[in-house]
Coordinates of C-alpha atoms in Angstrom, one line a residue:
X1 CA 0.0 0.0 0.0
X2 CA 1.2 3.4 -0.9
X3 CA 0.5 6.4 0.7
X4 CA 0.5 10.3 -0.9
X5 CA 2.6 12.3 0.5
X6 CA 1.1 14.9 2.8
X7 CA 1.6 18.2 1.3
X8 CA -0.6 21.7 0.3
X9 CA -3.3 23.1 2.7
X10 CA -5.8 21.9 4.5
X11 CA -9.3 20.8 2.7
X12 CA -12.2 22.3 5.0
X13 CA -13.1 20.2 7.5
X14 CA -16.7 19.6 5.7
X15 CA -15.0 18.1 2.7
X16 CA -12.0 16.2 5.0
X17 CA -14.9 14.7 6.7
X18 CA -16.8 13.6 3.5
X19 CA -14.0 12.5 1.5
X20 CA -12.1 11.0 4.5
X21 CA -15.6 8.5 5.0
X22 CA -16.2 7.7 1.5
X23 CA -12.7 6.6 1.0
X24 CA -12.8 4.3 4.7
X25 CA -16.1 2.9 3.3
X26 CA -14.5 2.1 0.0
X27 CA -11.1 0.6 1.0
X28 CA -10.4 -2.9 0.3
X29 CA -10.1 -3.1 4.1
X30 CA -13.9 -2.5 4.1
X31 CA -14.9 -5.1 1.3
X32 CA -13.6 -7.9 3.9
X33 CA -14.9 -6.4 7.3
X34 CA -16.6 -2.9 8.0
X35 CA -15.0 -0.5 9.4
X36 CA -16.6 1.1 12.1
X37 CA -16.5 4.7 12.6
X38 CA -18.5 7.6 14.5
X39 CA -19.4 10.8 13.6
X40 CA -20.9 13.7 15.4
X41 CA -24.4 12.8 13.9
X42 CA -24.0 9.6 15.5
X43 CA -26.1 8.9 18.9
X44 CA -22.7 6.9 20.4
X45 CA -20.3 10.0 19.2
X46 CA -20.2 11.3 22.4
X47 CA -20.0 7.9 24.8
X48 CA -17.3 6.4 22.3
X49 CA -15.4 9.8 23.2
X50 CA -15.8 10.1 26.6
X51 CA -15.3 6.5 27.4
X52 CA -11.7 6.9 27.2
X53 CA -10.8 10.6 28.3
X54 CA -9.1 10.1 32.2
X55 CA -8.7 13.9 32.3
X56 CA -11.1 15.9 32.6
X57 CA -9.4 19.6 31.3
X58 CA -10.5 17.8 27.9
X59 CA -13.8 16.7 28.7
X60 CA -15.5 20.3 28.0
X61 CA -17.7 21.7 25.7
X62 CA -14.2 24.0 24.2
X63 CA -12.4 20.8 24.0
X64 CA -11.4 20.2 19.8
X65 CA -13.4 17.1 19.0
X66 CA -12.2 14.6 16.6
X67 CA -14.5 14.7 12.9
X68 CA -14.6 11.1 12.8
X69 CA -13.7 8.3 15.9
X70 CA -12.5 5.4 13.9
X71 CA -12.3 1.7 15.9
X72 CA -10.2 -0.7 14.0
X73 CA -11.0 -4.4 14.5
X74 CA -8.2 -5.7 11.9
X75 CA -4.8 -4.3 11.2
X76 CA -6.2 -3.7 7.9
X77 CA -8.5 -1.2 9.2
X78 CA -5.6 0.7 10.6
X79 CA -3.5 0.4 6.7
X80 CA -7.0 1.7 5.4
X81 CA -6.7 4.9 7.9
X82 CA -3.5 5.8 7.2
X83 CA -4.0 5.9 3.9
X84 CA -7.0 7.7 3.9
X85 CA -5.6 10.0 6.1
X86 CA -2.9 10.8 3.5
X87 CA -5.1 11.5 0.7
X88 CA -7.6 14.0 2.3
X89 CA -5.4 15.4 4.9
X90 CA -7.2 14.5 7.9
X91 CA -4.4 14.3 10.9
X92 CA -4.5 11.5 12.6
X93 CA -4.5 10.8 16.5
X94 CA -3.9 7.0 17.8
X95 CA -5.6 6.4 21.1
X96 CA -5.3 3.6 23.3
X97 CA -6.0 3.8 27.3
X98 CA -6.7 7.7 27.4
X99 CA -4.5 8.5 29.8
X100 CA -2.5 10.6 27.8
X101 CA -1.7 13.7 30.5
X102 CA -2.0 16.4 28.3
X103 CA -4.8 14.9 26.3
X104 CA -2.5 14.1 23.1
X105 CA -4.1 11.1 22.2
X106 CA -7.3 12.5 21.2
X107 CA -7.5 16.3 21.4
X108 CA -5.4 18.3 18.4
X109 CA -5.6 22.3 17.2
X110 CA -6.5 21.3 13.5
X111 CA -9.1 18.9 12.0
X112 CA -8.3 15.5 13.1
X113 CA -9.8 11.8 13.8
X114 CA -9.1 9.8 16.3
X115 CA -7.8 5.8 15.5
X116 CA -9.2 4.6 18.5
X117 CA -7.8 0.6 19.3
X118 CA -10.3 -0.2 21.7
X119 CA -11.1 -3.4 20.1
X120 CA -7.3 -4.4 19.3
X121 CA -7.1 -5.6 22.9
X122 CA -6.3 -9.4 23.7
X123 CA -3.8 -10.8 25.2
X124 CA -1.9 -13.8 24.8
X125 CA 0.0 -16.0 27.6
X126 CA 2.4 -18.8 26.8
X127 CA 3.6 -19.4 30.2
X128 CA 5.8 -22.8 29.2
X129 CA 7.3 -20.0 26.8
X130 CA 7.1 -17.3 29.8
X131 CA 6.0 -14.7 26.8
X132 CA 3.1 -12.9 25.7
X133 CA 1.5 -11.1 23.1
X134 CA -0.6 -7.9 23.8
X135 CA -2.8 -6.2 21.5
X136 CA -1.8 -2.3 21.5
X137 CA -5.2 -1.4 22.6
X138 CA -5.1 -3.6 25.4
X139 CA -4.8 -2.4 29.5
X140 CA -2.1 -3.3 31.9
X141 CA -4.9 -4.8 33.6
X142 CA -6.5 -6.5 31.5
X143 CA -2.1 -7.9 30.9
X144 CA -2.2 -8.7 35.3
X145 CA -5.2 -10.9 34.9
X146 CA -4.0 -13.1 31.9
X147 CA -1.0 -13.9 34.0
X148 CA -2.7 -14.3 36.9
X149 CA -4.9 -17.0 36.2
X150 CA -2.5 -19.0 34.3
X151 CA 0.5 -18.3 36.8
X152 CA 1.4 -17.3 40.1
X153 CA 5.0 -17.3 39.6
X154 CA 5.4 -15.0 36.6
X155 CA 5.2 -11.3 35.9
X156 CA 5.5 -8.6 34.2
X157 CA 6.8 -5.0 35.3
X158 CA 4.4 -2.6 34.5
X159 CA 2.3 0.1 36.2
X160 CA -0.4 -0.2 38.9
X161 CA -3.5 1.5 37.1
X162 CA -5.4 -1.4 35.6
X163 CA -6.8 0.7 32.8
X164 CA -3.9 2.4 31.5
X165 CA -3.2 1.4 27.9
X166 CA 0.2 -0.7 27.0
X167 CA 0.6 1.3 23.9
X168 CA 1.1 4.3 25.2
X169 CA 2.7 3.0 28.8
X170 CA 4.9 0.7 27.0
X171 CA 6.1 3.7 24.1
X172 CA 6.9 5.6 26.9
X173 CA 8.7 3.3 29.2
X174 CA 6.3 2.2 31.7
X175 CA 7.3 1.7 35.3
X176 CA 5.8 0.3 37.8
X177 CA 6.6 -1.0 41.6
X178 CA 9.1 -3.8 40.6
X179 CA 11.1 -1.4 38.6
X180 CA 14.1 -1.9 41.3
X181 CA 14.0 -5.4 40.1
X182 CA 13.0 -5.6 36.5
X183 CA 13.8 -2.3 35.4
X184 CA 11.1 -1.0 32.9
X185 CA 8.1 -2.3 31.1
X186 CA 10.0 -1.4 27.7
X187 CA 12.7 -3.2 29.0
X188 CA 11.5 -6.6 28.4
X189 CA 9.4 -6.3 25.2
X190 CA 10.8 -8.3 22.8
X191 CA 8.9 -7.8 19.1
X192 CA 6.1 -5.9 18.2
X193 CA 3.9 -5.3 14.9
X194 CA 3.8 -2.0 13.4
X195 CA 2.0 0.2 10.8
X196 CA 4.6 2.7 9.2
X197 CA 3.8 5.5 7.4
X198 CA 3.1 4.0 4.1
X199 CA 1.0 1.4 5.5
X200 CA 3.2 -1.4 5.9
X201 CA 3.1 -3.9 8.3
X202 CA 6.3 -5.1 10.1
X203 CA 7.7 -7.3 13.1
X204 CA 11.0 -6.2 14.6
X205 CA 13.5 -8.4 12.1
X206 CA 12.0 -6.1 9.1
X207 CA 11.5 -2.6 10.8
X208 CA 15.0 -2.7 12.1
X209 CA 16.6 -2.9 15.3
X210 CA 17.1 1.1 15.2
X211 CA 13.3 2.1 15.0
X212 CA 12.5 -1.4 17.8
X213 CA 15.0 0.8 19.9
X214 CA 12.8 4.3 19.0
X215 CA 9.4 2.7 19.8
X216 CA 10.4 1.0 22.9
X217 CA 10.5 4.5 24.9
X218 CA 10.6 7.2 22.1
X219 CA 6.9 8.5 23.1
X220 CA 3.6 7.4 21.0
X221 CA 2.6 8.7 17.8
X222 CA 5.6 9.2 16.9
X223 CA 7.3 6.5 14.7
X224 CA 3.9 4.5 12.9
X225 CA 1.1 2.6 14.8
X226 CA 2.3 -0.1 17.5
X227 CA -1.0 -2.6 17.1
X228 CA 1.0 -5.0 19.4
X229 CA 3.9 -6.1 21.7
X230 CA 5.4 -9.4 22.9
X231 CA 7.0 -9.5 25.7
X232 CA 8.5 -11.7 28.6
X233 CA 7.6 -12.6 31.4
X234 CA 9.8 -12.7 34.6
X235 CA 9.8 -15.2 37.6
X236 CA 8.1 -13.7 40.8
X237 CA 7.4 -16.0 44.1
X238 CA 4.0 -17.5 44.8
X239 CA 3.0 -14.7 46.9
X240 CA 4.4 -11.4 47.8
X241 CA 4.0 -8.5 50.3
X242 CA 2.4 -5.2 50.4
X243 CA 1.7 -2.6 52.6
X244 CA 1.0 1.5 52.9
X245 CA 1.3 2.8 55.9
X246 CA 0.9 6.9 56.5
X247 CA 2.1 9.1 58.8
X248 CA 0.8 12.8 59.1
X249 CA 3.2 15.8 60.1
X250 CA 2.4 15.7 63.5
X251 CA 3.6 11.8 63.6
X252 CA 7.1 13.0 62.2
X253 CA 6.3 12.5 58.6
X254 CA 8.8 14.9 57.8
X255 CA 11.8 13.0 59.3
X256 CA 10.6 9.9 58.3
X257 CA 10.7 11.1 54.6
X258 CA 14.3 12.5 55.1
X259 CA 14.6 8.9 56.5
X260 CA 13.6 7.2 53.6
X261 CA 15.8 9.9 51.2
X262 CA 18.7 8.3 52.7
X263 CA 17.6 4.0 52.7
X264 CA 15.0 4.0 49.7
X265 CA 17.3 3.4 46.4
X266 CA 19.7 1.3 48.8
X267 CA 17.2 -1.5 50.1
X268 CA 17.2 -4.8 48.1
X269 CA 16.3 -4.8 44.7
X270 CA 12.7 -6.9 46.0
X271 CA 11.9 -4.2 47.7
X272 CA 10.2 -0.6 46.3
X273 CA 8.5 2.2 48.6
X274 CA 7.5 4.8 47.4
X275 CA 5.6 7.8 49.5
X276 CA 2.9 9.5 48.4
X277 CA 2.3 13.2 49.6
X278 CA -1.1 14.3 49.6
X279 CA -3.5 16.7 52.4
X280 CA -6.4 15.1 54.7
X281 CA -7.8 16.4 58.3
X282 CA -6.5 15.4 61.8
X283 CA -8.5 13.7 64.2
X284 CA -8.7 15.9 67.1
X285 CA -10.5 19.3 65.1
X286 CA -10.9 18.2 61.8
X287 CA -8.1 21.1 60.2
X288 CA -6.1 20.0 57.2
X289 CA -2.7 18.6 57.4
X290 CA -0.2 16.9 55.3
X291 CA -0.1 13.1 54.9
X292 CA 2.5 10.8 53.6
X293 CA 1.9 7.7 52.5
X294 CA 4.4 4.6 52.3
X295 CA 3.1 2.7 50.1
X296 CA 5.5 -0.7 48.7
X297 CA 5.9 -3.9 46.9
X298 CA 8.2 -6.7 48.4
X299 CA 8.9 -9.8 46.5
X300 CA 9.3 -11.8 49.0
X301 CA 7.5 -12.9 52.4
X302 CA 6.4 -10.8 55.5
X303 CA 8.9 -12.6 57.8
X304 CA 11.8 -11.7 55.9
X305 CA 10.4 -8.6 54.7
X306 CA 9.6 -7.3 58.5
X307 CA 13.1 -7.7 60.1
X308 CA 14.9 -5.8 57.1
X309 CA 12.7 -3.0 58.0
X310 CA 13.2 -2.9 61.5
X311 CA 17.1 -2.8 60.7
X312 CA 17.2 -0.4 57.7
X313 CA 14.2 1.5 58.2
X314 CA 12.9 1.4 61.5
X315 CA 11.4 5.0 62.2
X316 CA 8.2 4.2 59.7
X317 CA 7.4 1.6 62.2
X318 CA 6.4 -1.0 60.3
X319 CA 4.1 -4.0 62.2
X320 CA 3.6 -7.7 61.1
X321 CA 0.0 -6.7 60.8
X322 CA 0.4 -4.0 58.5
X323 CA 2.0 -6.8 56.0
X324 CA -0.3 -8.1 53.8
X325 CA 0.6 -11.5 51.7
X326 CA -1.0 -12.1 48.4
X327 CA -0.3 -12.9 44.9
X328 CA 1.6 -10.8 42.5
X329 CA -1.3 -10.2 40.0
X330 CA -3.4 -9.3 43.2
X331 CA -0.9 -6.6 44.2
X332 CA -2.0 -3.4 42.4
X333 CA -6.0 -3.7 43.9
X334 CA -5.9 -6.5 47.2
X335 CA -9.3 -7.4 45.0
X336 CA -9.8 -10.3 43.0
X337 CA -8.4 -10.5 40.1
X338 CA -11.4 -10.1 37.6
X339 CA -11.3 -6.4 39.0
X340 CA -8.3 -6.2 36.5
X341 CA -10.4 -6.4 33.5
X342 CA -12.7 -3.4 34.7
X343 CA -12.9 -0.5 33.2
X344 CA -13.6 2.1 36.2
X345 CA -10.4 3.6 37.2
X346 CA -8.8 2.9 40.3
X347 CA -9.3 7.0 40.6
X348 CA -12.3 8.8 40.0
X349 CA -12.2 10.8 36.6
X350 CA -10.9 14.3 37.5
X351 CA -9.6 17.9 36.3
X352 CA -5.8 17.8 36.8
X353 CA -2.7 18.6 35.7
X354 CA 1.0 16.6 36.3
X355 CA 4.3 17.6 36.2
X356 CA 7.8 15.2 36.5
X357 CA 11.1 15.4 38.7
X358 CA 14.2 13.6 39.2
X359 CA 15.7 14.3 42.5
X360 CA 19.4 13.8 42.4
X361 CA 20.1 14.4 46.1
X362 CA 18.3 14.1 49.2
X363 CA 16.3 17.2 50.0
X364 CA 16.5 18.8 53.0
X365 CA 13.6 18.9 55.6
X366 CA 13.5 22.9 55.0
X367 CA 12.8 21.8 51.9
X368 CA 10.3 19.2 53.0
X369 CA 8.6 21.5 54.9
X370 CA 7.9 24.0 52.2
X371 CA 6.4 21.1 49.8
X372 CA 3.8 20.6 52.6
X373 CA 3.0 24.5 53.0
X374 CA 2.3 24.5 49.1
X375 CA 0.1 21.4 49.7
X376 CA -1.9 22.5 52.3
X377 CA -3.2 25.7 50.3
X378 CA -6.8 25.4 50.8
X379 CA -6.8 26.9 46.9
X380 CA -5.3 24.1 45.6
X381 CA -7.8 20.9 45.2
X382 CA -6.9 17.4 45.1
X383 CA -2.6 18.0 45.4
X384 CA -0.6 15.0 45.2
X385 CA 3.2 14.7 45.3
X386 CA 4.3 11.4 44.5
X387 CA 8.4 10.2 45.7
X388 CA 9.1 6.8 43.6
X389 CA 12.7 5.8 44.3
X390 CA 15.1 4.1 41.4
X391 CA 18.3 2.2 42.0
X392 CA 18.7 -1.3 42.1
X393 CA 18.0 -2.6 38.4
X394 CA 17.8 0.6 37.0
X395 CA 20.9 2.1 37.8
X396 CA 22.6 -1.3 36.1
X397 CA 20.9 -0.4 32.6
X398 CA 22.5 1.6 30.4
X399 CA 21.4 5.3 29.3
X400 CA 20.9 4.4 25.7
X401 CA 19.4 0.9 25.7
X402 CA 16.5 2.5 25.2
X403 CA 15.2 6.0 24.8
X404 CA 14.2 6.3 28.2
X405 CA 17.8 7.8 29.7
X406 CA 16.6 8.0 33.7
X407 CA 18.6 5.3 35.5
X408 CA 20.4 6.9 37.9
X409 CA 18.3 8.4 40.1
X410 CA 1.2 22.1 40.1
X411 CA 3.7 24.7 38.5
X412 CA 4.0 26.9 42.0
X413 CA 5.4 23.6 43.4
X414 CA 7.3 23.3 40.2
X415 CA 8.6 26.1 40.5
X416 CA 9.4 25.7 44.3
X417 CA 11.4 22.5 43.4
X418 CA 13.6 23.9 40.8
X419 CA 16.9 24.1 43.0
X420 CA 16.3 20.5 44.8
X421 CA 15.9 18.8 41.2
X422 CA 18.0 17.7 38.1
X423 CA 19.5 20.9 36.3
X424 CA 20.9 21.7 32.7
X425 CA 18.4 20.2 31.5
X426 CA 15.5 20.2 34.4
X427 CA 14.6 16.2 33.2
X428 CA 11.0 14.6 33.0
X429 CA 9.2 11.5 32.2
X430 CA 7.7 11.9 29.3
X431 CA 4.6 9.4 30.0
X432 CA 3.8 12.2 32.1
X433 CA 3.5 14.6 29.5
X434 CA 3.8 18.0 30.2
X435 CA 3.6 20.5 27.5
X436 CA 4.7 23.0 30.2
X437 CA 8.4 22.2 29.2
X438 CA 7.8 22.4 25.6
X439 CA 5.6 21.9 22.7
X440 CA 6.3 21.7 19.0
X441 CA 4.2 24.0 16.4
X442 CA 0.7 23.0 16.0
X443 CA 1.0 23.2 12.5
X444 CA 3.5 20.4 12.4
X445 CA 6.3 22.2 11.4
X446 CA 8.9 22.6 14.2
X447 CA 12.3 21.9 13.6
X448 CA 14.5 19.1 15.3
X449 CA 16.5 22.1 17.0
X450 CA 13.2 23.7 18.4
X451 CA 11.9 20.3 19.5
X452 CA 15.0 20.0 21.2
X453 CA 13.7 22.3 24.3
X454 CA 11.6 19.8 25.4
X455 CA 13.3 16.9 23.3
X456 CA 16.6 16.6 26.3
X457 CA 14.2 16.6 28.9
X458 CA 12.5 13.5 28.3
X459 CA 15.3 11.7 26.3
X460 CA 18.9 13.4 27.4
X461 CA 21.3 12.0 24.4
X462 CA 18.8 9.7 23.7
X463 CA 16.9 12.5 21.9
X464 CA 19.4 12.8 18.3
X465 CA 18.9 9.5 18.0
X466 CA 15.4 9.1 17.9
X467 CA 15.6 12.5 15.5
X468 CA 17.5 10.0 12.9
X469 CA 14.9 7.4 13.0
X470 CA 12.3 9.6 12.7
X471 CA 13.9 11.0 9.4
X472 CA 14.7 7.6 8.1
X473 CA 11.2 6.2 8.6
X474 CA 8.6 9.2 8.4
X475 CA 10.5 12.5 6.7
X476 CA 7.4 14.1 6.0
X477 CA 6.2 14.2 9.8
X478 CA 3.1 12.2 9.1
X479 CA 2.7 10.8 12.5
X480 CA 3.1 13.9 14.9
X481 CA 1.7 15.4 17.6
X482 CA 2.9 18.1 20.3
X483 CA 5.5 16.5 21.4
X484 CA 6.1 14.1 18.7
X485 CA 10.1 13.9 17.7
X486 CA 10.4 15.4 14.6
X487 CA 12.7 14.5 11.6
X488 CA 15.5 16.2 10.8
X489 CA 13.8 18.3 7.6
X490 CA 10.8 20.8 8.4
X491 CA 8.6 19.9 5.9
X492 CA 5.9 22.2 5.2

């Protein structure tokens, strides 16, 4: 299948819509299966929409709305897209759990339709193999409770939200609780299928081991369509440990964070806390203070677990009873496992907006204390901060075995942070996109050196690298978005 070059102005979004339908409908794609799509007119527009929006900045009346919602059922469906897409210059936005921060996945400043893989979704566990496939429109949950009921001894290291997507998760890196151990979701994926830019469909031995690199980490929407991964799977015991217990700042929370500054990245690889920051009321007159939350993973048993907390870590104050034992694909709810499959998020649906750190050094408690003044603004709603330590595994991984480089360790609390965090550049995760460090031109045409604001951030060196795979596999910036690595030409 070729595809024309995208070139010339905009058509007006009556006659991209129009010509952009007629040409799905009349694909060879749609001779063999239909294709479904929805349109405005349609009664389930606005359901098929919703459905899959986690932030609710872009659930609003102002919000751009896609012309067209297109759900693939074949990878043939997807070829037909593309290619339509080409011809009547209709940009294209690939969705797959929603949870895109900044809305990316289905929200854009020009006409636009949104490839939605909500029905690209199985998943596939050979467990004498210790692999799996996963559709890209698939959820890590949906991934958990595959393994689960086959296995209780393997795993795989992704996040904890059950319906985040693995397309975007796993183009971004994906980490999860076990990342001291494993390292990252991208880490272990070991093939995938993909859609490039003129519609061709390839497995890692014909795409190349440079663009395998570029989508394992690289950010989504980026290099072609990802419609699915395989990965392995990696040995876990039978049943492993979990607990979260908080302290507020009248119960020392303070120190005990400086505590765990100092023990976190240095504990055994099987064991990740991480402390969560967040505002609630005491219990003697109900006024607001600052909580911290330490919440972990151990892959091991309570009795071993227990005494190398009381050694290493002893002011939380951990107790046997605040262990809790259970499977590893039980972990991220304590529910069972068909709660993975569901499609209610673990948190309610909410206006917000995230921002990403790495902390180098331990900050001090002066510092401490002036993250919890900034959280317990009563103008401030919902705040969150959340400390996820990195070592073990991680810091044995090189920079550039993938795009994501981070190994080694609200914007008024951004901006407060800026002298405790990384420097030159100020670094971020980009699956937590934030276009507050940079955005490419809406029109598509930013150049690999403006990109490059935002570009180090997320990918350090890593970032002139992906910039040559771009320009080797889509020159013509096809696949973009607004913070989509460019190629090395500005093509207009």
């Amino acid at each position: 299948m070729l595809a024309v070059p995208w070139s010339g102005s905009d058509a007006s979004p009556a006659a991209n819509h129009d010509n952009f339908l007629h040409c799905l409908s009349t694909s060879p794609a749609a001779n063999v299966s239909k294709i479904v799509f929805y349109t405005p007119a349609n009664p389930s527009y606005p359901s098929v929409l919703q459905f899959s929006i986690h932030n609710l900045r872009f659930n609003t009346s102002a919000a751009p709305k896609p012309i067209v919602i297109v759900t693939p059922q074949t990878t043939s469906h997807i070829q037909a897209a593309i290619s339509c897409s080409h011809k009547h210059r209709l940009h294209l936005r690939v969705r797959g759990g929603g949870h895109d921060y900044e809305g990316l996945s289905y929200v854009a400043s020009r006409p636009f339709f949104i490839l939605d893989l909500i029905n690209l979704s199985s998943v596939k566990v050979d467990v004498a193999a210790r692999t799996a496939w996963i559709q890209a429109g698939g959820t890590i949950g949906e991934l958990y409770y595959q393994i689960g009921t086959q296995t209780t001894t393997l795993a795989f290291p992704a996040g904890v939200c059950p319906t985040v997507g693995v397309g975007g998760h796993f183009s971004g890196g994906g980490y999860g609780l076990s990342l001291r151990k494993f390292g990252l979701a991208a880490d272990h994926i070991v093939d995938a299928h993909l859609v490039d830019v003129k519609g061709k469909v390839h497995n890692r031995a014909s795409m190349g081991e440079d663009l395998f690199w570029a989508i394992r980490g690289g950010g989504g929407n980026t290099f072609g369509v990802v419609t699915a991964w395989k990965v392995n799977l990696l040995p876990v015991p039978e049943n492993v440990t979990v607990f979260t217990v908080t302290k507020t700042i009248q119960q020392n929370a303070t120190g005990i964070i400086n505590r765990w500054q100092q023990v976190a990245d240095r504990f055994p690889d099987d064991l990740f806390i991480r402390v969560i920051l967040d505002r609630t009321e005491t219990t003697t007159n109900s006024t607001a203070t600052g909580r911290a939350s330490f919440n972990s993973l151990y892959l091991g048993q309570a009795q071993s677990l227990l005494p190398l907390l009381q050694r290493d870590f002893p002011e939380l104050g951990v107790e046997r009873e605040d262990l809790i034992e259970l499977t590893w694909a039980g972990y991220p709810t304590d529910s069972p496992l068909e709660v993975l499959r569901s499609q209610v998020p673990l948190t309610r649906k909410r206006n917000f907006k995230a921002k990403s750190d790495y902390v180098t050094e331990p900050m001090s408690e002066r510092a401490l204390e002036g993250i919890w003044r900034r959280i317990l603004r009563p103008d401030i709603e919902d705040p969150e901060l959340i400390f996820s330590p990195y070592g073990g595994r991680m810091s044995e991984i090189p920079e550039s075995s993938i795009p994501f480089p981070h190994r080694a360790g609200t914007r008024e609390l951004y901006g407060y942070l800026a002298p405790h965090v990384s420097k030159n550049p100020r670094l971020a995760y980009v699956n937590y996109r934030d276009l507050d460090v940079g955005s490419n031109n809406g029109a598509g045409f930013t150049s690999h050196e403006e990109a490059r604001v935002w570009g180090v951030k997320y990918f350090k060196g890593n970032y002139e690298r992906l910039v040559r795979v771009k320009t080797a596999v889509d020159p013509r910036n096809f696949f973009r978005n607004e913070q989509s690595v460019p190629p090395l030409t500005a093509w207009k």
